[in-house]
Amino acid sequence: MLSPGKMNRRAGRLSAVAALFMMVVTLSGCTTLRTTAPSAVRAHIGAGAPARFGTVDCREAKCIALTFDAGPSENSARLLDILKEKKVPATFFLLGKGHIEKYPDLVRRMAAEGHEVASHTWDHKILTKISPQLIREELRRPSDAIEELTGHRPTLMRPPQGRTNDTVNRISREQGLAEVLWSVTAKDYLTDDSDLIRKRVLEQAGRDGIILLHDIYPGTVPAVPGIIDALKERGYVFVTVPQLLAPGKAEPGTVYRP
């Protein structure tokens, strides 16, 4: 039997855990964040269905997706050079204001070189804190711009800070967008130390992982070659987010997270 002192300490710890849980729920922007794992999408498709994207079949291969938020930027050209040299596809969640509008040639290049071009909203507004009308604008404007530049309308969106809720889900569904979160973050917005960024990614990486990086920060792109080489040595195959889900596909309004 626990003494009163131990019971009080345990109650205090449980209260702290409860408070942390409530904080996580609040940060997610909804009372219940329902997410779907890539493996669940693949399992839902018949076992004999062919993979939709080339020769990569993530039901068999040890897949991982490299994703970049908030570009394009002055660092994106170098990043695209690295990805081309390493023969690695990525998924780019692009910002509209000051990014898509500033670097249209880089958006075209991303699409032309086989990367998935997706939306990170127009102005990085926290979608759970704005009106439905503004959410629609934040989602519509980058989709319009990307379609004009590449000829293809995005089907994927990453909400700023990963904050979403039922209203965001509903409007995303209306606009034909699925939401994509992540399982690996280097918190590269807090450090320019490329070695630390690489270390953090490698410590968290796992099968079906979705890696979140930002090519807008100076320490990130220099870390990418080492990340790619180390994960390839571990047997990982790099894919885009749609490849990770194949032979299933992203459904508008659904939130995907490993």
PDB file of C-alpha atoms in Angstrom:
ATOM      1  CA  MET A   1       0.000   0.000   0.000  1.00  0.00           C
ATOM      2  CA  LEU A   2       1.287   3.438  -0.891  1.00  0.00           C
ATOM      3  CA  SER A   3       1.946   5.965   1.851  1.00  0.00           C
ATOM      4  CA  PRO A   4       0.004   9.265   1.727  1.00  0.00           C
ATOM      5  CA  GLY A   5       3.197  11.044   0.603  1.00  0.00           C
ATOM      6  CA  LYS A   6       3.769   8.616  -2.264  1.00  0.00           C
ATOM      7  CA  MET A   7       0.112   8.813  -3.234  1.00  0.00           C
ATOM      8  CA  ASN A   8       0.337  12.599  -3.399  1.00  0.00           C
ATOM      9  CA  ARG A   9       3.488  12.434  -5.512  1.00  0.00           C
ATOM     10  CA  ARG A  10       1.865   9.928  -7.882  1.00  0.00           C
ATOM     11  CA  ALA A  11      -1.233  12.109  -8.118  1.00  0.00           C
ATOM     12  CA  GLY A  12       0.992  15.053  -8.931  1.00  0.00           C
ATOM     13  CA  ARG A  13       2.709  13.119 -11.706  1.00  0.00           C
ATOM     14  CA  LEU A  14      -0.630  11.994 -13.112  1.00  0.00           C
ATOM     15  CA  SER A  15      -1.849  15.583 -13.046  1.00  0.00           C
ATOM     16  CA  ALA A  16       1.250  16.648 -14.945  1.00  0.00           C
ATOM     17  CA  VAL A  17       0.694  13.921 -17.522  1.00  0.00           C
ATOM     18  CA  ALA A  18      -2.941  14.933 -17.853  1.00  0.00           C
ATOM     19  CA  ALA A  19      -1.914  18.556 -18.311  1.00  0.00           C
ATOM     20  CA  LEU A  20       0.596  17.555 -20.990  1.00  0.00           C
ATOM     21  CA  PHE A  21      -2.060  15.486 -22.757  1.00  0.00           C
ATOM     22  CA  MET A  22      -4.440  18.422 -22.738  1.00  0.00           C
ATOM     23  CA  MET A  23      -1.682  20.655 -24.105  1.00  0.00           C
ATOM     24  CA  VAL A  24      -1.023  18.228 -26.955  1.00  0.00           C
ATOM     25  CA  VAL A  25      -4.741  18.091 -27.721  1.00  0.00           C
ATOM     26  CA  THR A  26      -4.929  21.883 -27.667  1.00  0.00           C
ATOM     27  CA  LEU A  27      -1.892  22.229 -29.909  1.00  0.00           C
ATOM     28  CA  SER A  28      -3.417  19.815 -32.408  1.00  0.00           C
ATOM     29  CA  GLY A  29      -6.343  22.173 -32.702  1.00  0.00           C
ATOM     30  CA  CYS A  30      -9.076  19.601 -32.114  1.00  0.00           C
ATOM     31  CA  THR A  31     -10.486  17.498 -29.316  1.00  0.00           C
ATOM     32  CA  THR A  32      -9.837  14.208 -31.143  1.00  0.00           C
ATOM     33  CA  LEU A  33      -7.201  14.097 -33.858  1.00  0.00           C
ATOM     34  CA  ARG A  34      -8.062  11.146 -36.064  1.00  0.00           C
ATOM     35  CA  THR A  35      -5.172  10.094 -38.271  1.00  0.00           C
ATOM     36  CA  THR A  36      -4.555   7.297 -40.770  1.00  0.00           C
ATOM     37  CA  ALA A  37      -1.209   5.517 -41.107  1.00  0.00           C
ATOM     38  CA  PRO A  38       0.275   4.801 -44.559  1.00  0.00           C
ATOM     39  CA  SER A  39       0.389   1.096 -43.759  1.00  0.00           C
ATOM     40  CA  ALA A  40      -3.356   1.132 -43.088  1.00  0.00           C
ATOM     41  CA  VAL A  41      -3.990   2.721 -46.489  1.00  0.00           C
ATOM     42  CA  ARG A  42      -1.948   0.040 -48.227  1.00  0.00           C
ATOM     43  CA  ALA A  43      -3.555  -2.772 -46.236  1.00  0.00           C
ATOM     44  CA  HIS A  44      -6.999  -1.586 -47.274  1.00  0.00           C
ATOM     45  CA  ILE A  45      -6.159  -2.377 -50.916  1.00  0.00           C
ATOM     46  CA  GLY A  46      -6.248  -5.959 -52.162  1.00  0.00           C
ATOM     47  CA  ALA A  47      -3.000  -7.865 -51.747  1.00  0.00           C
ATOM     48  CA  GLY A  48      -2.640  -8.425 -55.482  1.00  0.00           C
ATOM     49  CA  ALA A  49      -3.059  -4.784 -56.482  1.00  0.00           C
ATOM     50  CA  PRO A  50      -0.034  -3.325 -58.254  1.00  0.00           C
ATOM     51  CA  ALA A  51       1.795  -0.350 -56.773  1.00  0.00           C
ATOM     52  CA  ARG A  52       0.736   2.774 -58.658  1.00  0.00           C
ATOM     53  CA  PHE A  53       4.130   4.480 -58.756  1.00  0.00           C
ATOM     54  CA  GLY A  54       6.898   2.845 -60.783  1.00  0.00           C
ATOM     55  CA  THR A  55       8.688  -0.132 -59.303  1.00  0.00           C
ATOM     56  CA  VAL A  56       8.587   0.916 -55.623  1.00  0.00           C
ATOM     57  CA  ASP A  57       6.139  -1.139 -53.585  1.00  0.00           C
ATOM     58  CA  CYS A  58       6.102  -0.025 -49.937  1.00  0.00           C
ATOM     59  CA  ARG A  59       4.242  -3.186 -48.947  1.00  0.00           C
ATOM     60  CA  GLU A  60       7.573  -4.912 -49.549  1.00  0.00           C
ATOM     61  CA  ALA A  61      10.219  -2.185 -49.464  1.00  0.00           C
ATOM     62  CA  LYS A  62      11.399  -0.357 -46.340  1.00  0.00           C
ATOM     63  CA  CYS A  63      10.085   3.054 -47.395  1.00  0.00           C
ATOM     64  CA  ILE A  64      10.559   6.505 -45.934  1.00  0.00           C
ATOM     65  CA  ALA A  65       9.420   9.911 -47.207  1.00  0.00           C
ATOM     66  CA  LEU A  66      11.527  13.054 -47.174  1.00  0.00           C
ATOM     67  CA  THR A  67       9.405  16.204 -46.987  1.00  0.00           C
ATOM     68  CA  PHE A  68      10.275  19.897 -46.949  1.00  0.00           C
ATOM     69  CA  ASP A  69       8.067  22.715 -45.704  1.00  0.00           C
ATOM     70  CA  ALA A  70       7.809  26.457 -46.316  1.00  0.00           C
ATOM     71  CA  GLY A  71       9.827  26.805 -49.536  1.00  0.00           C
ATOM     72  CA  PRO A  72      10.831  27.439 -52.173  1.00  0.00           C
ATOM     73  CA  SER A  73      13.764  29.540 -51.000  1.00  0.00           C
ATOM     74  CA  GLU A  74      17.229  30.567 -52.069  1.00  0.00           C
ATOM     75  CA  ASN A  75      18.404  27.156 -50.766  1.00  0.00           C
ATOM     76  CA  SER A  76      16.014  25.076 -52.872  1.00  0.00           C
ATOM     77  CA  ALA A  77      18.116  24.964 -56.045  1.00  0.00           C
ATOM     78  CA  ARG A  78      21.011  23.371 -54.161  1.00  0.00           C
ATOM     79  CA  LEU A  79      18.607  20.934 -52.506  1.00  0.00           C
ATOM     80  CA  LEU A  80      17.194  19.919 -55.882  1.00  0.00           C
ATOM     81  CA  ASP A  81      20.744  19.357 -57.144  1.00  0.00           C
ATOM     82  CA  ILE A  82      21.409  17.027 -54.193  1.00  0.00           C
ATOM     83  CA  LEU A  83      18.169  15.095 -54.680  1.00  0.00           C
ATOM     84  CA  LYS A  84      18.898  14.700 -58.383  1.00  0.00           C
ATOM     85  CA  GLU A  85      22.436  13.476 -57.707  1.00  0.00           C
ATOM     86  CA  LYS A  86      21.227  11.014 -55.053  1.00  0.00           C
ATOM     87  CA  LYS A  87      18.209   9.932 -57.158  1.00  0.00           C
ATOM     88  CA  VAL A  88      15.822  10.679 -54.292  1.00  0.00           C
ATOM     89  CA  PRO A  89      12.255  11.979 -54.735  1.00  0.00           C
ATOM     90  CA  ALA A  90      10.817  14.329 -52.134  1.00  0.00           C
ATOM     91  CA  THR A  91       7.524  15.980 -51.266  1.00  0.00           C
ATOM     92  CA  PHE A  92       7.532  19.775 -51.096  1.00  0.00           C
ATOM     93  CA  PHE A  93       4.843  21.539 -49.062  1.00  0.00           C
ATOM     94  CA  LEU A  94       5.118  25.042 -50.478  1.00  0.00           C
ATOM     95  CA  LEU A  95       4.107  28.427 -49.114  1.00  0.00           C
ATOM     96  CA  GLY A  96       2.468  30.917 -51.431  1.00  0.00           C
ATOM     97  CA  LYS A  97       3.300  34.416 -50.221  1.00  0.00           C
ATOM     98  CA  GLY A  98       6.963  35.246 -50.669  1.00  0.00           C
ATOM     99  CA  HIS A  99       7.820  31.740 -51.857  1.00  0.00           C
ATOM    100  CA  ILE A 100       5.779  30.298 -54.740  1.00  0.00           C
ATOM    101  CA  GLU A 101       5.269  33.819 -56.036  1.00  0.00           C
ATOM    102  CA  LYS A 102       8.988  34.639 -55.651  1.00  0.00           C
ATOM    103  CA  TYR A 103      10.495  31.427 -57.065  1.00  0.00           C
ATOM    104  CA  PRO A 104       8.127  30.150 -59.785  1.00  0.00           C
ATOM    105  CA  ASP A 105      10.964  28.521 -61.747  1.00  0.00           C
ATOM    106  CA  LEU A 106      11.873  26.376 -58.749  1.00  0.00           C
ATOM    107  CA  VAL A 107       8.265  25.200 -58.422  1.00  0.00           C
ATOM    108  CA  ARG A 108       8.312  24.183 -62.077  1.00  0.00           C
ATOM    109  CA  ARG A 109      11.639  22.421 -61.594  1.00  0.00           C
ATOM    110  CA  MET A 110      10.366  20.468 -58.589  1.00  0.00           C
ATOM    111  CA  ALA A 111       7.476  19.106 -60.632  1.00  0.00           C
ATOM    112  CA  ALA A 112       9.602  18.479 -63.729  1.00  0.00           C
ATOM    113  CA  GLU A 113      12.144  16.452 -61.738  1.00  0.00           C
ATOM    114  CA  GLY A 114       9.514  14.104 -60.324  1.00  0.00           C
ATOM    115  CA  HIS A 115       8.946  15.537 -56.868  1.00  0.00           C
ATOM    116  CA  GLU A 116       5.492  15.862 -55.335  1.00  0.00           C
ATOM    117  CA  VAL A 117       4.449  19.513 -55.145  1.00  0.00           C
ATOM    118  CA  ALA A 118       1.955  20.175 -52.357  1.00  0.00           C
ATOM    119  CA  SER A 119       0.554  23.045 -50.292  1.00  0.00           C
ATOM    120  CA  HIS A 120       1.613  24.540 -46.969  1.00  0.00           C
ATOM    121  CA  THR A 121      -1.024  27.297 -47.263  1.00  0.00           C
ATOM    122  CA  TRP A 122      -0.618  30.786 -48.649  1.00  0.00           C
ATOM    123  CA  ASP A 123       0.605  32.772 -45.648  1.00  0.00           C
ATOM    124  CA  HIS A 124       1.254  30.172 -42.922  1.00  0.00           C
ATOM    125  CA  LYS A 125      -1.759  31.218 -40.880  1.00  0.00           C
ATOM    126  CA  ILE A 126      -2.734  28.787 -38.120  1.00  0.00           C
ATOM    127  CA  LEU A 127      -5.842  27.304 -39.683  1.00  0.00           C
ATOM    128  CA  THR A 128      -7.521  26.435 -36.401  1.00  0.00           C
ATOM    129  CA  LYS A 129      -7.493  30.113 -35.388  1.00  0.00           C
ATOM    130  CA  ILE A 130      -9.094  31.698 -38.447  1.00  0.00           C
ATOM    131  CA  SER A 131     -12.558  31.761 -39.989  1.00  0.00           C
ATOM    132  CA  PRO A 132     -13.761  29.170 -42.502  1.00  0.00           C
ATOM    133  CA  GLN A 133     -13.671  31.822 -45.219  1.00  0.00           C
ATOM    134  CA  LEU A 134     -10.007  32.571 -44.496  1.00  0.00           C
ATOM    135  CA  ILE A 135      -9.179  28.842 -44.347  1.00  0.00           C
ATOM    136  CA  ARG A 136     -10.601  28.483 -47.843  1.00  0.00           C
ATOM    137  CA  GLU A 137      -8.433  31.353 -49.085  1.00  0.00           C
ATOM    138  CA  GLU A 138      -5.318  29.966 -47.395  1.00  0.00           C
ATOM    139  CA  LEU A 139      -5.869  26.647 -49.183  1.00  0.00           C
ATOM    140  CA  ARG A 140      -7.214  27.836 -52.527  1.00  0.00           C
ATOM    141  CA  ARG A 141      -4.537  30.405 -53.385  1.00  0.00           C
ATOM    142  CA  PRO A 142      -1.455  28.121 -53.300  1.00  0.00           C
ATOM    143  CA  SER A 143      -3.372  25.396 -55.139  1.00  0.00           C
ATOM    144  CA  ASP A 144      -4.277  27.873 -57.879  1.00  0.00           C
ATOM    145  CA  ALA A 145      -0.679  29.081 -58.132  1.00  0.00           C
ATOM    146  CA  ILE A 146       0.811  25.579 -58.221  1.00  0.00           C
ATOM    147  CA  GLU A 147      -1.669  24.440 -60.851  1.00  0.00           C
ATOM    148  CA  GLU A 148      -0.877  27.461 -63.008  1.00  0.00           C
ATOM    149  CA  LEU A 149       2.867  26.766 -62.794  1.00  0.00           C
ATOM    150  CA  THR A 150       2.899  22.963 -63.101  1.00  0.00           C
ATOM    151  CA  GLY A 151      -0.382  22.035 -64.776  1.00  0.00           C
ATOM    152  CA  HIS A 152      -1.333  19.852 -61.804  1.00  0.00           C
ATOM    153  CA  ARG A 153      -3.466  20.831 -58.841  1.00  0.00           C
ATOM    154  CA  PRO A 154      -2.089  19.670 -55.472  1.00  0.00           C
ATOM    155  CA  THR A 155      -3.855  16.864 -53.657  1.00  0.00           C
ATOM    156  CA  LEU A 156      -1.851  17.151 -50.412  1.00  0.00           C
ATOM    157  CA  MET A 157      -1.645  19.876 -47.784  1.00  0.00           C
ATOM    158  CA  ARG A 158       0.329  20.248 -44.570  1.00  0.00           C
ATOM    159  CA  PRO A 159      -1.340  22.516 -42.012  1.00  0.00           C
ATOM    160  CA  PRO A 160       1.047  25.012 -40.374  1.00  0.00           C
ATOM    161  CA  GLN A 161       2.404  23.618 -37.102  1.00  0.00           C
ATOM    162  CA  GLY A 162       0.347  20.494 -37.785  1.00  0.00           C
ATOM    163  CA  ARG A 163      -2.715  22.160 -36.273  1.00  0.00           C
ATOM    164  CA  THR A 164      -5.974  20.904 -37.652  1.00  0.00           C
ATOM    165  CA  ASN A 165      -9.545  20.245 -36.587  1.00  0.00           C
ATOM    166  CA  ASP A 166     -12.889  19.128 -37.970  1.00  0.00           C
ATOM    167  CA  THR A 167     -13.461  22.440 -39.754  1.00  0.00           C
ATOM    168  CA  VAL A 168     -10.066  22.271 -41.462  1.00  0.00           C
ATOM    169  CA  ASN A 169     -10.755  18.634 -42.389  1.00  0.00           C
ATOM    170  CA  ARG A 170     -14.108  19.542 -43.917  1.00  0.00           C
ATOM    171  CA  ILE A 171     -12.767  22.461 -45.958  1.00  0.00           C
ATOM    172  CA  SER A 172      -9.767  20.402 -47.071  1.00  0.00           C
ATOM    173  CA  ARG A 173     -12.202  17.756 -48.308  1.00  0.00           C
ATOM    174  CA  GLU A 174     -14.154  20.405 -50.212  1.00  0.00           C
ATOM    175  CA  GLN A 175     -10.949  21.505 -51.920  1.00  0.00           C
ATOM    176  CA  GLY A 176      -9.711  18.017 -52.743  1.00  0.00           C
ATOM    177  CA  LEU A 177      -6.838  18.082 -50.249  1.00  0.00           C
ATOM    178  CA  ALA A 178      -5.611  15.420 -47.864  1.00  0.00           C
ATOM    179  CA  GLU A 179      -3.609  16.538 -44.821  1.00  0.00           C
ATOM    180  CA  VAL A 180      -0.139  15.114 -44.181  1.00  0.00           C
ATOM    181  CA  LEU A 181       1.589  15.293 -40.789  1.00  0.00           C
ATOM    182  CA  TRP A 182       4.946  13.712 -39.892  1.00  0.00           C
ATOM    183  CA  SER A 183       6.737  11.248 -37.620  1.00  0.00           C
ATOM    184  CA  VAL A 184      10.286  12.657 -37.702  1.00  0.00           C
ATOM    185  CA  THR A 185      11.302  16.233 -36.975  1.00  0.00           C
ATOM    186  CA  ALA A 186      14.784  17.668 -36.558  1.00  0.00           C
ATOM    187  CA  LYS A 187      13.412  20.964 -35.233  1.00  0.00           C
ATOM    188  CA  ASP A 188      15.715  22.604 -37.765  1.00  0.00           C
ATOM    189  CA  TYR A 189      13.960  25.900 -37.126  1.00  0.00           C
ATOM    190  CA  LEU A 190      15.832  26.001 -33.788  1.00  0.00           C
ATOM    191  CA  THR A 191      19.366  25.206 -34.965  1.00  0.00           C
ATOM    192  CA  ASP A 192      21.766  25.780 -37.854  1.00  0.00           C
ATOM    193  CA  ASP A 193      23.909  22.824 -36.759  1.00  0.00           C
ATOM    194  CA  SER A 194      23.766  20.432 -39.724  1.00  0.00           C
ATOM    195  CA  ASP A 195      25.321  17.567 -37.769  1.00  0.00           C
ATOM    196  CA  LEU A 196      22.662  17.897 -35.075  1.00  0.00           C
ATOM    197  CA  ILE A 197      19.892  17.993 -37.696  1.00  0.00           C
ATOM    198  CA  ARG A 198      21.252  14.817 -39.263  1.00  0.00           C
ATOM    199  CA  LYS A 199      21.568  13.119 -35.846  1.00  0.00           C
ATOM    200  CA  ARG A 200      17.994  13.955 -34.863  1.00  0.00           C
ATOM    201  CA  VAL A 201      16.567  12.593 -38.105  1.00  0.00           C
ATOM    202  CA  LEU A 202      18.528   9.355 -37.911  1.00  0.00           C
ATOM    203  CA  GLU A 203      17.520   8.784 -34.284  1.00  0.00           C
ATOM    204  CA  GLN A 204      13.808   9.029 -35.133  1.00  0.00           C
ATOM    205  CA  ALA A 205      13.698   7.378 -38.561  1.00  0.00           C
ATOM    206  CA  GLY A 206      11.612   4.250 -39.008  1.00  0.00           C
ATOM    207  CA  ARG A 207       9.766   2.343 -41.701  1.00  0.00           C
ATOM    208  CA  ASP A 208       6.917   4.336 -43.255  1.00  0.00           C
ATOM    209  CA  GLY A 209       8.344   7.455 -41.618  1.00  0.00           C
ATOM    210  CA  ILE A 210       7.601  10.950 -42.871  1.00  0.00           C
ATOM    211  CA  ILE A 211      10.554  13.267 -42.253  1.00  0.00           C
ATOM    212  CA  LEU A 212       9.822  16.965 -41.747  1.00  0.00           C
ATOM    213  CA  LEU A 213      12.563  19.438 -42.735  1.00  0.00           C
ATOM    214  CA  HIS A 214      12.617  23.078 -43.874  1.00  0.00           C
ATOM    215  CA  ASP A 215      14.883  24.063 -46.740  1.00  0.00           C
ATOM    216  CA  ILE A 216      14.456  27.727 -45.774  1.00  0.00           C
ATOM    217  CA  TYR A 217      16.960  27.369 -42.911  1.00  0.00           C
ATOM    218  CA  PRO A 218      20.726  27.450 -43.578  1.00  0.00           C
ATOM    219  CA  GLY A 219      21.635  24.306 -41.639  1.00  0.00           C
ATOM    220  CA  THR A 220      19.140  22.002 -43.279  1.00  0.00           C
ATOM    221  CA  VAL A 221      20.243  21.502 -46.882  1.00  0.00           C
ATOM    222  CA  PRO A 222      23.866  20.711 -45.885  1.00  0.00           C
ATOM    223  CA  ALA A 223      22.495  17.952 -43.639  1.00  0.00           C
ATOM    224  CA  VAL A 224      20.525  16.251 -46.415  1.00  0.00           C
ATOM    225  CA  PRO A 225      23.329  14.275 -48.160  1.00  0.00           C
ATOM    226  CA  GLY A 226      24.354  12.649 -44.878  1.00  0.00           C
ATOM    227  CA  ILE A 227      20.737  11.833 -44.016  1.00  0.00           C
ATOM    228  CA  ILE A 228      20.175  10.211 -47.399  1.00  0.00           C
ATOM    229  CA  ASP A 229      23.407   8.217 -47.359  1.00  0.00           C
ATOM    230  CA  ALA A 230      22.913   6.929 -43.801  1.00  0.00           C
ATOM    231  CA  LEU A 231      19.305   5.876 -44.379  1.00  0.00           C
ATOM    232  CA  LYS A 232      20.170   4.161 -47.658  1.00  0.00           C
ATOM    233  CA  GLU A 233      22.846   2.216 -45.772  1.00  0.00           C
ATOM    234  CA  ARG A 234      20.111   1.083 -43.381  1.00  0.00           C
ATOM    235  CA  GLY A 235      18.095  -0.258 -46.303  1.00  0.00           C
ATOM    236  CA  TYR A 236      15.550   2.524 -46.691  1.00  0.00           C
ATOM    237  CA  VAL A 237      14.011   3.435 -50.030  1.00  0.00           C
ATOM    238  CA  PHE A 238      13.031   7.090 -50.438  1.00  0.00           C
ATOM    239  CA  VAL A 239       9.569   7.777 -51.829  1.00  0.00           C
ATOM    240  CA  THR A 240       7.104  10.622 -52.152  1.00  0.00           C
ATOM    241  CA  VAL A 241       4.070  10.675 -49.863  1.00  0.00           C
ATOM    242  CA  PRO A 242       1.763   9.350 -52.635  1.00  0.00           C
ATOM    243  CA  GLN A 243       4.229   6.498 -53.216  1.00  0.00           C
ATOM    244  CA  LEU A 244       4.183   5.753 -49.493  1.00  0.00           C
ATOM    245  CA  LEU A 245       0.413   5.270 -49.655  1.00  0.00           C
ATOM    246  CA  ALA A 246       0.341   3.313 -52.924  1.00  0.00           C
ATOM    247  CA  PRO A 247      -1.442   1.286 -54.168  1.00  0.00           C
ATOM    248  CA  GLY A 248      -3.894   3.235 -52.034  1.00  0.00           C
ATOM    249  CA  LYS A 249      -4.270   6.967 -52.482  1.00  0.00           C
ATOM    250  CA  ALA A 250      -4.768  10.015 -50.323  1.00  0.00           C
ATOM    251  CA  GLU A 251      -8.407  10.801 -49.649  1.00  0.00           C
ATOM    252  CA  PRO A 252      -9.415  14.475 -49.354  1.00  0.00           C
ATOM    253  CA  GLY A 253     -10.158  15.507 -45.798  1.00  0.00           C
ATOM    254  CA  THR A 254      -8.204  12.617 -44.253  1.00  0.00           C
ATOM    255  CA  VAL A 255      -5.211  13.298 -41.989  1.00  0.00           C
ATOM    256  CA  TYR A 256      -2.212  11.020 -42.582  1.00  0.00           C
ATOM    257  CA  ARG A 257       0.488  10.354 -40.010  1.00  0.00           C
ATOM    258  CA  PRO A 258       2.687   7.272 -39.470  1.00  0.00           C
TER     259      PRO A 258
END
